[in-house]
PDB file of C-alpha atoms in Angstrom:
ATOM      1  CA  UNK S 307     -72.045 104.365 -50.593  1.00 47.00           C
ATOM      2  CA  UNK S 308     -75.476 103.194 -49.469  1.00 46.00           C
ATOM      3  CA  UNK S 309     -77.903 101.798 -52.161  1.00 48.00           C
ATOM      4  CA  UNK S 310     -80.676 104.734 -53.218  1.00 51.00           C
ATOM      5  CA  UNK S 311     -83.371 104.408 -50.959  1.00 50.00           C
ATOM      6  CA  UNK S 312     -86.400 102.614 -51.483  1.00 57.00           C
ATOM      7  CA  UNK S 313     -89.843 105.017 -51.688  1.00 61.00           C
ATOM      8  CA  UNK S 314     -91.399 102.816 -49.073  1.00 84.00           C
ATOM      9  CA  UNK S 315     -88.464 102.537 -46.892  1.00 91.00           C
ATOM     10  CA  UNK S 316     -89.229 102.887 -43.175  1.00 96.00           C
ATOM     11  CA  UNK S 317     -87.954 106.003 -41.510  1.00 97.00           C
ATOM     12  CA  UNK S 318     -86.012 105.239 -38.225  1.00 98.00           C
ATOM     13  CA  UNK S 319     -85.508 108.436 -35.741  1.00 98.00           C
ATOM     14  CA  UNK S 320     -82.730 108.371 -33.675  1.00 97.00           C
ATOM     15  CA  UNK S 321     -81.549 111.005 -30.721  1.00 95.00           C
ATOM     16  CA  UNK S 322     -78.454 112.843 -31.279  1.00 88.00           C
ATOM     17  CA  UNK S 323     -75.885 113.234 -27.723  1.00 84.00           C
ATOM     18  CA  UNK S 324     -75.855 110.777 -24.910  1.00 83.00           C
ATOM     19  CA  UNK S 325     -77.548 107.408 -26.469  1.00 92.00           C
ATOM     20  CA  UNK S 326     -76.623 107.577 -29.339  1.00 94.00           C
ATOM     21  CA  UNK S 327     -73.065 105.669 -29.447  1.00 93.00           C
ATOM     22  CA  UNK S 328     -74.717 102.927 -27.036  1.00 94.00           C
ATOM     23  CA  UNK S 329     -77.828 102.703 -29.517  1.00 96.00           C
ATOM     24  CA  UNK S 330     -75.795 101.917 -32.514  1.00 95.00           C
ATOM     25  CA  UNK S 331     -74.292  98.356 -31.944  1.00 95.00           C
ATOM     26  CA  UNK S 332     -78.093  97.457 -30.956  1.00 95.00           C
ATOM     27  CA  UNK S 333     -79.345  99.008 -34.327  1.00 96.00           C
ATOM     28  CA  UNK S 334     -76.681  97.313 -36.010  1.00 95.00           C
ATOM     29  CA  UNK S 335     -77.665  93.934 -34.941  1.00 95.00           C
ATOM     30  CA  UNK S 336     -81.460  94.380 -35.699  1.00 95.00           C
ATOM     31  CA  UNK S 337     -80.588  95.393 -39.144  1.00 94.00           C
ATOM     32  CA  UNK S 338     -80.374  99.028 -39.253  1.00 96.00           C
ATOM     33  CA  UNK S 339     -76.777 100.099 -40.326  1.00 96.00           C
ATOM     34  CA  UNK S 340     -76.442 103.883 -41.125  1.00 95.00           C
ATOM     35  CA  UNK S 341     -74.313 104.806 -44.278  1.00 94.00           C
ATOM     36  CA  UNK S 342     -70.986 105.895 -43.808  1.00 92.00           C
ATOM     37  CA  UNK S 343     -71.767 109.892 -43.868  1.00 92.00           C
ATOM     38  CA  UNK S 344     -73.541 109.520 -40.755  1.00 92.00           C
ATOM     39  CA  UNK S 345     -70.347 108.826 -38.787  1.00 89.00           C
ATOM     40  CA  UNK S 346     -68.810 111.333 -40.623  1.00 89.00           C
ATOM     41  CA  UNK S 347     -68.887 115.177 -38.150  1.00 85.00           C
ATOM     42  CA  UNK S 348     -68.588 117.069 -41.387  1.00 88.00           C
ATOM     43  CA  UNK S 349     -72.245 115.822 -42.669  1.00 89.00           C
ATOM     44  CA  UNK S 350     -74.322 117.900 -41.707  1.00 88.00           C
ATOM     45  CA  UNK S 351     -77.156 115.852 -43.385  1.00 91.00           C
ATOM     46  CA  UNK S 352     -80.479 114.880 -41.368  1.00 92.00           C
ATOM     47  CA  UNK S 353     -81.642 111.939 -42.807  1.00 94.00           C
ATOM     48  CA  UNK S 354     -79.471 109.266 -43.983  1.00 95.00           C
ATOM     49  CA  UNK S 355     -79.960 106.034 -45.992  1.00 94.00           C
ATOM     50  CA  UNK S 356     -78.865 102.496 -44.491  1.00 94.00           C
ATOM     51  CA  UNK S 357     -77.114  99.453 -46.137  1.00 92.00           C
ATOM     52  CA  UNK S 358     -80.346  97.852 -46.286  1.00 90.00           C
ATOM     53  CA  UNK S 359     -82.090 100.149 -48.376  1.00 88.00           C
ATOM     54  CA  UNK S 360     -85.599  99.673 -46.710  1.00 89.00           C
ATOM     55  CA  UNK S 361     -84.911 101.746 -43.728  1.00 94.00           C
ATOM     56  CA  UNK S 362     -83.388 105.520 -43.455  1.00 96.00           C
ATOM     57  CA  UNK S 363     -82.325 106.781 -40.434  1.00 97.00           C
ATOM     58  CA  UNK S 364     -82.886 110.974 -39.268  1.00 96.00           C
ATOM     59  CA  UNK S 365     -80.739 112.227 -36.372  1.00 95.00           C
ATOM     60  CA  UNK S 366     -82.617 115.006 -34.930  1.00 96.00           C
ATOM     61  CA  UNK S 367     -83.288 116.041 -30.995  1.00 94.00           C
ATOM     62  CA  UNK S 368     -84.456 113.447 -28.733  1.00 93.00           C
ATOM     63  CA  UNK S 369     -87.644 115.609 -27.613  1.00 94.00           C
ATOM     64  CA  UNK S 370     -88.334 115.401 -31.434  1.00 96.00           C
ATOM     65  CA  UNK S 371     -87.577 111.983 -32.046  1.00 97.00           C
ATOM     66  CA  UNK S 372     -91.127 111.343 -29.984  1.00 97.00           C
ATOM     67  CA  UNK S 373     -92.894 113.847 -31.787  1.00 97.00           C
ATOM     68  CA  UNK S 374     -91.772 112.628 -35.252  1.00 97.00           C
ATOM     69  CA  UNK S 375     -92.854 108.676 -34.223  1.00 98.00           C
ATOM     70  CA  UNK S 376     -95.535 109.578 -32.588  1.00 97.00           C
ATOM     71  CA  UNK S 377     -97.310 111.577 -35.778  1.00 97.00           C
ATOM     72  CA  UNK S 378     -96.215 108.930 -38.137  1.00 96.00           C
ATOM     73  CA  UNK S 379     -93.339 110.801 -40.084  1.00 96.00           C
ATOM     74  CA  UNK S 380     -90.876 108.203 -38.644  1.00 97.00           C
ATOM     75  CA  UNK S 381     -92.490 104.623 -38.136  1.00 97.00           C
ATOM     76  CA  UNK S 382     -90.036 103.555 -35.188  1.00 98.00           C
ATOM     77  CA  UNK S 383     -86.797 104.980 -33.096  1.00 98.00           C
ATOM     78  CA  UNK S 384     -84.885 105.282 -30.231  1.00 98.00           C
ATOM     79  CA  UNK S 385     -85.146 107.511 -27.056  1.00 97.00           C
ATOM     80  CA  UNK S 386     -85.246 107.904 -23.168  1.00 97.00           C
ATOM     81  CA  UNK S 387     -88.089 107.024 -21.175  1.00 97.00           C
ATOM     82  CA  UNK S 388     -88.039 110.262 -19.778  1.00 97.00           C
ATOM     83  CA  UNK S 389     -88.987 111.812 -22.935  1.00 97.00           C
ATOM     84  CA  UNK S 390     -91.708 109.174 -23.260  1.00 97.00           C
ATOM     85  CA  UNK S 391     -93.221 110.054 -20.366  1.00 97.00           C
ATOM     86  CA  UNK S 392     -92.795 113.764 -20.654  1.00 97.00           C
ATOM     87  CA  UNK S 393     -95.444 113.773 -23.848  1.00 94.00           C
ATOM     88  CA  UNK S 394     -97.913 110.906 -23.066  1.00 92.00           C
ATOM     89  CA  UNK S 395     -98.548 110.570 -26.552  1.00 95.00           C
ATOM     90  CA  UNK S 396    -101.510 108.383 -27.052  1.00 95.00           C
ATOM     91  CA  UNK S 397     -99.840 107.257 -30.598  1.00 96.00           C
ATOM     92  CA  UNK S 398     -96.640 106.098 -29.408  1.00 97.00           C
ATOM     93  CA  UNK S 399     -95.929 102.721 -28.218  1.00 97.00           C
ATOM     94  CA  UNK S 400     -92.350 101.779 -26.376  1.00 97.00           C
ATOM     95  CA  UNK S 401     -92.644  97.840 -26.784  1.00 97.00           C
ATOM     96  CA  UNK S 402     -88.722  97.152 -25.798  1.00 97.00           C
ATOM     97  CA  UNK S 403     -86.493  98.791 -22.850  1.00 97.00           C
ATOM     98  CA  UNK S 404     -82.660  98.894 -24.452  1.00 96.00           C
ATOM     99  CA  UNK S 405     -81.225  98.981 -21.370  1.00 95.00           C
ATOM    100  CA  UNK S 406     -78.695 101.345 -22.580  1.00 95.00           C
ATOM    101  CA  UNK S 407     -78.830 105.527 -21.585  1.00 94.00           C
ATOM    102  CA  UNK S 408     -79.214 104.573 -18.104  1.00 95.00           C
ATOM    103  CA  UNK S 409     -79.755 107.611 -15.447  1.00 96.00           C
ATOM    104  CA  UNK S 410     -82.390 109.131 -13.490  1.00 97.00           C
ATOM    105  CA  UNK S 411     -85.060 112.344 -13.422  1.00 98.00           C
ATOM    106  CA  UNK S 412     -84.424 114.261 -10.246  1.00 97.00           C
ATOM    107  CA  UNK S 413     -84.833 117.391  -8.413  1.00 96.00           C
ATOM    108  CA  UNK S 414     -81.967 119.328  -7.362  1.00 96.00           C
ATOM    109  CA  UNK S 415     -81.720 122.197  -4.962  1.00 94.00           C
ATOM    110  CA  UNK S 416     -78.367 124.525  -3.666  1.00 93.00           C
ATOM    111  CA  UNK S 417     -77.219 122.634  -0.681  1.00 87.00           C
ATOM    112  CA  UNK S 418     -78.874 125.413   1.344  1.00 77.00           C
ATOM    113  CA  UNK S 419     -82.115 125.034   0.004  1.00 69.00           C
ATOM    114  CA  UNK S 420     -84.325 126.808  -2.887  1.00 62.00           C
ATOM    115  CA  UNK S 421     -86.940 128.084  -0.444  1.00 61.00           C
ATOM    116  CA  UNK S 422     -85.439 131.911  -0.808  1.00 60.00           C
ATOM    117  CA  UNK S 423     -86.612 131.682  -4.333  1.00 62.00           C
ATOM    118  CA  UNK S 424     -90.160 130.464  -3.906  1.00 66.00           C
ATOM    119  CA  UNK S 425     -93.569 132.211  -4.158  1.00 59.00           C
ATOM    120  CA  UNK S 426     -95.738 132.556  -1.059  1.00 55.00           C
ATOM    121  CA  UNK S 427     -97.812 129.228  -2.330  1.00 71.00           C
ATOM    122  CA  UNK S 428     -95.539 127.394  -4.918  1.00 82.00           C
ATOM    123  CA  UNK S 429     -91.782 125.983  -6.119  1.00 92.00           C
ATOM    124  CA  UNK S 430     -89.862 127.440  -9.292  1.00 94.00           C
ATOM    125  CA  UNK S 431     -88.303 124.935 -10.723  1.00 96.00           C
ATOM    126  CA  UNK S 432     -86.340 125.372 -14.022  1.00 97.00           C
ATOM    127  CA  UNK S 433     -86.599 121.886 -16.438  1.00 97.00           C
ATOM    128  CA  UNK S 434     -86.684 121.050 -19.603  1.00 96.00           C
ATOM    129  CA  UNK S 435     -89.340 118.726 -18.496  1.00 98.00           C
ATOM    130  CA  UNK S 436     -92.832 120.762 -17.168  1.00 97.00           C
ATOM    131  CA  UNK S 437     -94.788 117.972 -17.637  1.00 97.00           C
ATOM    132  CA  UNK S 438     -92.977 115.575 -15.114  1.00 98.00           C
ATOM    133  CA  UNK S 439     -91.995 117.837 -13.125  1.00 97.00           C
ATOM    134  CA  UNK S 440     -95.481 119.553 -12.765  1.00 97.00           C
ATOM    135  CA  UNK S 441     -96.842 116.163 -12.097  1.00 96.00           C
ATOM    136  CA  UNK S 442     -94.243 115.064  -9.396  1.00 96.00           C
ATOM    137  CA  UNK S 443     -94.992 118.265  -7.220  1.00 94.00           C
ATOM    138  CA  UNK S 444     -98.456 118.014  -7.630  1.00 94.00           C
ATOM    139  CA  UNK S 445     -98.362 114.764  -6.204  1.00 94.00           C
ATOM    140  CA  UNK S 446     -96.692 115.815  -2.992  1.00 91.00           C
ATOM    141  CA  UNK S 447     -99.639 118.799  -2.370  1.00 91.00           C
ATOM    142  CA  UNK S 448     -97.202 121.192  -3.733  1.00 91.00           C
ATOM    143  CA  UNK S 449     -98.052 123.712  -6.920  1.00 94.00           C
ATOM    144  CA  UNK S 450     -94.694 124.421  -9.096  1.00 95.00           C
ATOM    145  CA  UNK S 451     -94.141 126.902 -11.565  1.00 94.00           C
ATOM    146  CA  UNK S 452     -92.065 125.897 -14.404  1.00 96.00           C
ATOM    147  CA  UNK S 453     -89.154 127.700 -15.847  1.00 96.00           C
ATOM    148  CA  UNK S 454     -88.545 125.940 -19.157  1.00 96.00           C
ATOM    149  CA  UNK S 455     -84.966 125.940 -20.266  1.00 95.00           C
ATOM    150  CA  UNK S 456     -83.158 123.721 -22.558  1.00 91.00           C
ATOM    151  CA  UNK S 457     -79.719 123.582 -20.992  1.00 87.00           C
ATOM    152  CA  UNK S 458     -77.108 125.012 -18.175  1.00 90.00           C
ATOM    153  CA  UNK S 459     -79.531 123.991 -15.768  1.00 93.00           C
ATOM    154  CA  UNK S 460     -77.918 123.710 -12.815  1.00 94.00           C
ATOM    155  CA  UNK S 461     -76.632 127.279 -12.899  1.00 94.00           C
ATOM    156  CA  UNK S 462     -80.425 128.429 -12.584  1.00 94.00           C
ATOM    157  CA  UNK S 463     -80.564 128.557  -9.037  1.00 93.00           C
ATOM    158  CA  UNK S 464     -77.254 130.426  -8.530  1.00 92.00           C
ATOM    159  CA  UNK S 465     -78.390 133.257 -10.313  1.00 93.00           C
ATOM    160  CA  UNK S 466     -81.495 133.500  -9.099  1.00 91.00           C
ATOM    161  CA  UNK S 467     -84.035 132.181 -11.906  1.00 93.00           C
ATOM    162  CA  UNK S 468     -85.194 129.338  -9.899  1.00 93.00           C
ATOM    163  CA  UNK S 469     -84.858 127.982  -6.523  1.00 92.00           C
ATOM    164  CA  UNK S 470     -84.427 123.918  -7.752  1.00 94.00           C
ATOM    165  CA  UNK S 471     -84.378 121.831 -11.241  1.00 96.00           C
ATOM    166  CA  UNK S 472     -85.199 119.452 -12.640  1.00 97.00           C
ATOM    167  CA  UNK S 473     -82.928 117.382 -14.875  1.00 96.00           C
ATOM    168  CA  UNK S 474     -81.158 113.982 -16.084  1.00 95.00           C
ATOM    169  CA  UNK S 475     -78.713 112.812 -13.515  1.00 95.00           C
ATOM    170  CA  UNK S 476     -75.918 110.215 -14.122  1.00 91.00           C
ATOM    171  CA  UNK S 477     -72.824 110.281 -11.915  1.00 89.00           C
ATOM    172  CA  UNK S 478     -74.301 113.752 -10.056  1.00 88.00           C
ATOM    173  CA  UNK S 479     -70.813 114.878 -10.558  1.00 91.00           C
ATOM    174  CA  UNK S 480     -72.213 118.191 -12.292  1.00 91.00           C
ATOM    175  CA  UNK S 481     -74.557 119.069  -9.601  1.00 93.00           C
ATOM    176  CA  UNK S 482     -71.926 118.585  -7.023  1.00 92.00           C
ATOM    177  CA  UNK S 483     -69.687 120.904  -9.136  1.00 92.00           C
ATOM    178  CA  UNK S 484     -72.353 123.542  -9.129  1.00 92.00           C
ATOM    179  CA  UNK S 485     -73.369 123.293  -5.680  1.00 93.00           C
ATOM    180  CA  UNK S 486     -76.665 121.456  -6.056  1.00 95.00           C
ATOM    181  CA  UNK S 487     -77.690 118.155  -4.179  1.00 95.00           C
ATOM    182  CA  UNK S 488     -80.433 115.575  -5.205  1.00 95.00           C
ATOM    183  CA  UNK S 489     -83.558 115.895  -2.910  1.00 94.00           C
ATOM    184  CA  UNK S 490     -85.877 113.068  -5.064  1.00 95.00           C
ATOM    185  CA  UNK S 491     -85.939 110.783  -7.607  1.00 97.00           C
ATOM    186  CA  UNK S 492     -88.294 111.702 -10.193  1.00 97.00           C
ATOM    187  CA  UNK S 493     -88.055 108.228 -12.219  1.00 98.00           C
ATOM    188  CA  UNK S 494     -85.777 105.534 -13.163  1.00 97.00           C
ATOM    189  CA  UNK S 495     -84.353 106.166 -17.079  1.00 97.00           C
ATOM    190  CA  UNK S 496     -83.299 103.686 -19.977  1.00 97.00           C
ATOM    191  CA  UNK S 497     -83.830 104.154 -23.986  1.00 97.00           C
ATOM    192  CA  UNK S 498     -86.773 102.693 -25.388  1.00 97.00           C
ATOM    193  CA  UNK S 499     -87.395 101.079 -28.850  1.00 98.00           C
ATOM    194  CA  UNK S 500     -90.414 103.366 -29.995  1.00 98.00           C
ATOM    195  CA  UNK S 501     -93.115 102.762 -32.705  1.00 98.00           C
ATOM    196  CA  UNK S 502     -96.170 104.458 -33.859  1.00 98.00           C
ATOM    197  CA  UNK S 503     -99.233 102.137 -33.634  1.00 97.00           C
ATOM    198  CA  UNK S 504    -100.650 102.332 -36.749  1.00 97.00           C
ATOM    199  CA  UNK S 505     -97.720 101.401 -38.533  1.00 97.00           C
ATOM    200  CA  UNK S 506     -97.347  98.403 -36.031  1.00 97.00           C
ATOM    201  CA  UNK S 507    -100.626  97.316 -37.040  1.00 96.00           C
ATOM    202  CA  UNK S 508    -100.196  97.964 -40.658  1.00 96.00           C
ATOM    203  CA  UNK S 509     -96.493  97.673 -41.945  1.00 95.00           C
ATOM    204  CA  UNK S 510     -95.205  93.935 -41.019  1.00 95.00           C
ATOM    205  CA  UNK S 511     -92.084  95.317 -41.569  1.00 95.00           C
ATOM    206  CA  UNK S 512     -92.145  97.024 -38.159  1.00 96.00           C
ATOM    207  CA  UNK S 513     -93.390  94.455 -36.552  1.00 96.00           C
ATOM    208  CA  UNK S 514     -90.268  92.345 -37.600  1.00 96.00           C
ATOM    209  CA  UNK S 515     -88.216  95.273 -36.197  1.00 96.00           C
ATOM    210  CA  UNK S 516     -89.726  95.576 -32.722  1.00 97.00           C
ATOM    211  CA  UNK S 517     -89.002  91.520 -32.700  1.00 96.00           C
ATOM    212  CA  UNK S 518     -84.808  91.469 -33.960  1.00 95.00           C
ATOM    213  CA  UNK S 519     -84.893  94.099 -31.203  1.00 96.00           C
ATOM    214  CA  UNK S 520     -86.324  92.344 -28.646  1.00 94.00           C
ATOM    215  CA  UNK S 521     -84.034  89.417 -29.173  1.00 91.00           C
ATOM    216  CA  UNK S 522     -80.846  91.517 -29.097  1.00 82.00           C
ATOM    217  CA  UNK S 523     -82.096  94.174 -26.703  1.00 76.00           C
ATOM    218  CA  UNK S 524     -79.038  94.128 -23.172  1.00 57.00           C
TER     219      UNK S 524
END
């Protein structure tokens, strides 16, 4: 069993799915080492404390991993650019790329096209990411109205709800499987070492952290 944590330990934030299982051997060589429930499926804990009892790590959704950095309730963590770039928070700070979680952004259509589906002067497009995906039509002259879901994207189009989406691509294996193809590249995606600022500038502790992880970073 872990040591009882310290009251100043640093609070580490951590996705749960995808990166996860690639994130821990880095974590493990910068120093943060999860206690033994946290491998364990039954535990249906949150927060966890770590072999060195100045960290605890919470496993909680990736979108929230950003949110909890960014307002200071976790100090530092681990999550997708894409999420990064999704919120634009001005108090978050990705100093390291991981180079683990590797996939892309992109926008997907059926293989006979999503125009049926449109409005007279925009795109639907259903994402879990408005913000990007906003932002990349916008770019190309075109207005797109957002269809926010959190899952079972691709099978959006086929019934109707939107005529492309947005979503994390690695193999494209799925979207083949659902009749979709790739029409752009939204942006490039890899797992990030986050911080909040102010504890950067304040805690030397995370300062320490942002350099093991620089050193062991792929």
């Amino acid at each position: 069993m872990a040591p009882p944590l310290s009251k100043t330990a640093l609070t580490f934030a951590v996705p749960k799915g995808r990166i996860l299982d690639e994130a821990l051997p880095l974590m493990a060589r910068a120093g943060v080492v999860p206690e033994a429930g946290f491998h364990d499926k039954a535990d249906r804990r949150l927060a966890f404390g770590c072999e060195d009892r100045d960290f605890r790590v919470i496993r909680v959704r990736a979108f929230d991993v950003a949110t909890f950095v960014a307002h200071g309730a976790a100090q530092a963590g681990i999550v997708g650019s894409d999420v990064i770039e999704e919120f634009d928070y001005s108090d978050l700070y990705a100093p390291v790329d991981l180079g683990i979680g590797k996939c892309r952004l992109s926008v997907a259509e059926p293989a006979g096209g999503g125009a049926s589906i449109d409005g007279a002067s925009h795109v639907r497009v259903a994402t879990k990411y408005p913000g990007l995906t906003r932002r990349h039509f916008e770019a190309h002259g075109i207005q797109a109205e957002c269809v926010k879901l959190n899952g079972a994207m691709e099978i959006a189009p086929a019934l109707g709800l939107a005529g492309r989406i947005v979503d994390l691509v690695e193999s494209g294996r799925t979207l083949v499987e659902n009749g979709l193809v790739e029409t752009a590249t939204i942006m490039e995606v890899s797992a990030r070492l986050i911080v909040n600022r102010a504890a950067l500038k304040t805690d030397p502790r995370v300062f320490a952290l942002v350099e093991r992880f620089r050193e062991f970073a792929a």
